[in-house]
Amino acid sequence: MRALRLYLVQRVTAAIMAPLVFLHLGLILYAVQGGLSAGEILSRTQGSFFWAFIYGLFVLCASFHVSIGLTNILQEWTSLKRIAAANIAHTFGMGVMILGFRAVYAVVF
Amino acid sequence: MTTTHKVSIWRGGAEGDYAHYDVPARESQTVLDVVTYVQRHLDPTLTYRFACRVGMCGSCAMTVNGVPRWTCRTHVSKVTGGGELKIGPLANMPVIKDLACDMTEFFEKWQKAQSRFIPTKTRKNPMEPIKPDTPARVAANAGIECINCGVCYAACDTVRWNADYLGPAALNRAWTLANDERDGGWADRLKAVSDHGGCHSCRSHQSCEAHCPNQLNPAASIAGLKRLSTSAYLKGELK
């Protein structure tokens, strides 16, 4: 039931990401009211485990979500076999995860 | 003065071209009437399928001006808008010749989805009363008028992209059986429709619903299968 498990992981990660996106957008609307500067952003995020958790969770979900989705897209839109498509997509997903966690680390620590 | 339709019809197999014909216009003329006229009066080598001519058998589906349709119930006036009529074989199936395509895989996928009725009673049992208004029976009734014409299969993007995808018709049938209290084949069918190429491969583009000549909604049936499959998995009924 690999197909079903992948389907579930993709739906669950999407369900987690949706409210996080709204939280992020809400934060932007709130934050820009007094002007937006790097210092202001960092003052809010640095040392905050809450924001580290929120954005870390988003990075984790996004990397899994994009790996599964990109595998499907590559398999359906190109002549790549499933294994080749999965390898490319998982490599891309790993890149998203590494860059994402690096960004989270940079603004929190 | 007799008016004519400018008609292009696919000739050949996978390789071929559209041939052009002038067909006399008639009142209440269907696309199948046009194809039949070409074969009987202009070119007897034209190959196409039909049987009942009244929208019951599902034999005569073709691509008409780029859209998959049942040709026996499609009036020329409704699809040409006074312009030309372009008729080809259904998409997503290999062309055998002209307008006849090979539906073997379409029906094999039907079997692969275990979309056949598995009885739980024998003829020795008394007739089982089926209430028509239970939610399950209402759901089954909504999908049972499929005539296997292949229009949804030809219209489906996922079928075009994913050779393993079982397709809307086979999955719609699986859904009607899932809601049929007389059926006993659900365990095997659940595995078949949940695996690679099954209901979870559907991208919900809903072309099947848009083009089904019987106004069925296979996309909704597939969504139902997704719910059943997911629920069964979470309950541990699907390994």
mmCIF file of C-alpha atoms in Angstrom, chain A residues 1-5 7-8 10-11 72-73 75-78 82, chain B residues 158 161-162 191 194-196 200 203 226 229-230 233-234 238-239:
data_model
loop_
_atom_site.group_PDB
_atom_site.id
_atom_site.type_symbol
_atom_site.label_atom_id
_atom_site.label_comp_id
_atom_site.label_asym_id
_atom_site.label_seq_id
_atom_site.Cartn_x
_atom_site.Cartn_y
_atom_site.Cartn_z
ATOM 1 C CA MET A 1 0.000 0.000 0.000
ATOM 2 C CA ARG A 2 2.903 2.301 -0.743
ATOM 3 C CA ALA A 3 0.701 4.447 -3.001
ATOM 4 C CA LEU A 4 -1.848 4.913 -0.232
ATOM 5 C CA ARG A 5 0.802 5.761 2.365
ATOM 6 C CA TYR A 7 -1.109 9.798 -0.613
ATOM 7 C CA LEU A 8 -1.747 10.066 3.123
ATOM 8 C CA GLN A 10 1.006 14.265 1.160
ATOM 9 C CA ARG A 11 -2.515 15.082 2.403
ATOM 10 C CA ASN A 72 4.155 12.223 -9.432
ATOM 11 C CA ILE A 73 4.617 15.230 -11.718
ATOM 12 C CA GLN A 75 6.485 10.497 -13.678
ATOM 13 C CA GLU A 76 3.347 11.793 -15.369
ATOM 14 C CA TRP A 77 4.839 14.625 -17.408
ATOM 15 C CA THR A 78 8.128 13.070 -18.488
ATOM 16 C CA ARG A 82 9.203 5.836 -11.129
ATOM 17 C CA THR B 158 -4.423 11.014 -15.508
ATOM 18 C CA TRP B 161 -0.130 10.605 -18.016
ATOM 19 C CA ASN B 162 -0.114 7.413 -15.958
ATOM 20 C CA LYS B 191 -6.612 -3.602 -2.145
ATOM 21 C CA SER B 194 -5.885 1.465 -3.118
ATOM 22 C CA ASP B 195 -2.650 0.322 -4.715
ATOM 23 C CA HIS B 196 -0.450 2.038 -7.296
ATOM 24 C CA HIS B 200 -5.296 7.765 -5.087
ATOM 25 C CA ARG B 203 -5.992 14.255 -9.785
ATOM 26 C CA LYS B 226 -10.409 7.570 -1.455
ATOM 27 C CA SER B 229 -9.582 3.395 1.388
ATOM 28 C CA THR B 230 -8.065 5.938 3.787
ATOM 29 C CA TYR B 233 -6.049 1.959 6.251
ATOM 30 C CA LEU B 234 -6.332 4.040 9.424
ATOM 31 C CA LEU B 238 -5.612 -2.468 4.829
ATOM 32 C CA LYS B 239 -1.996 -3.595 5.183
#
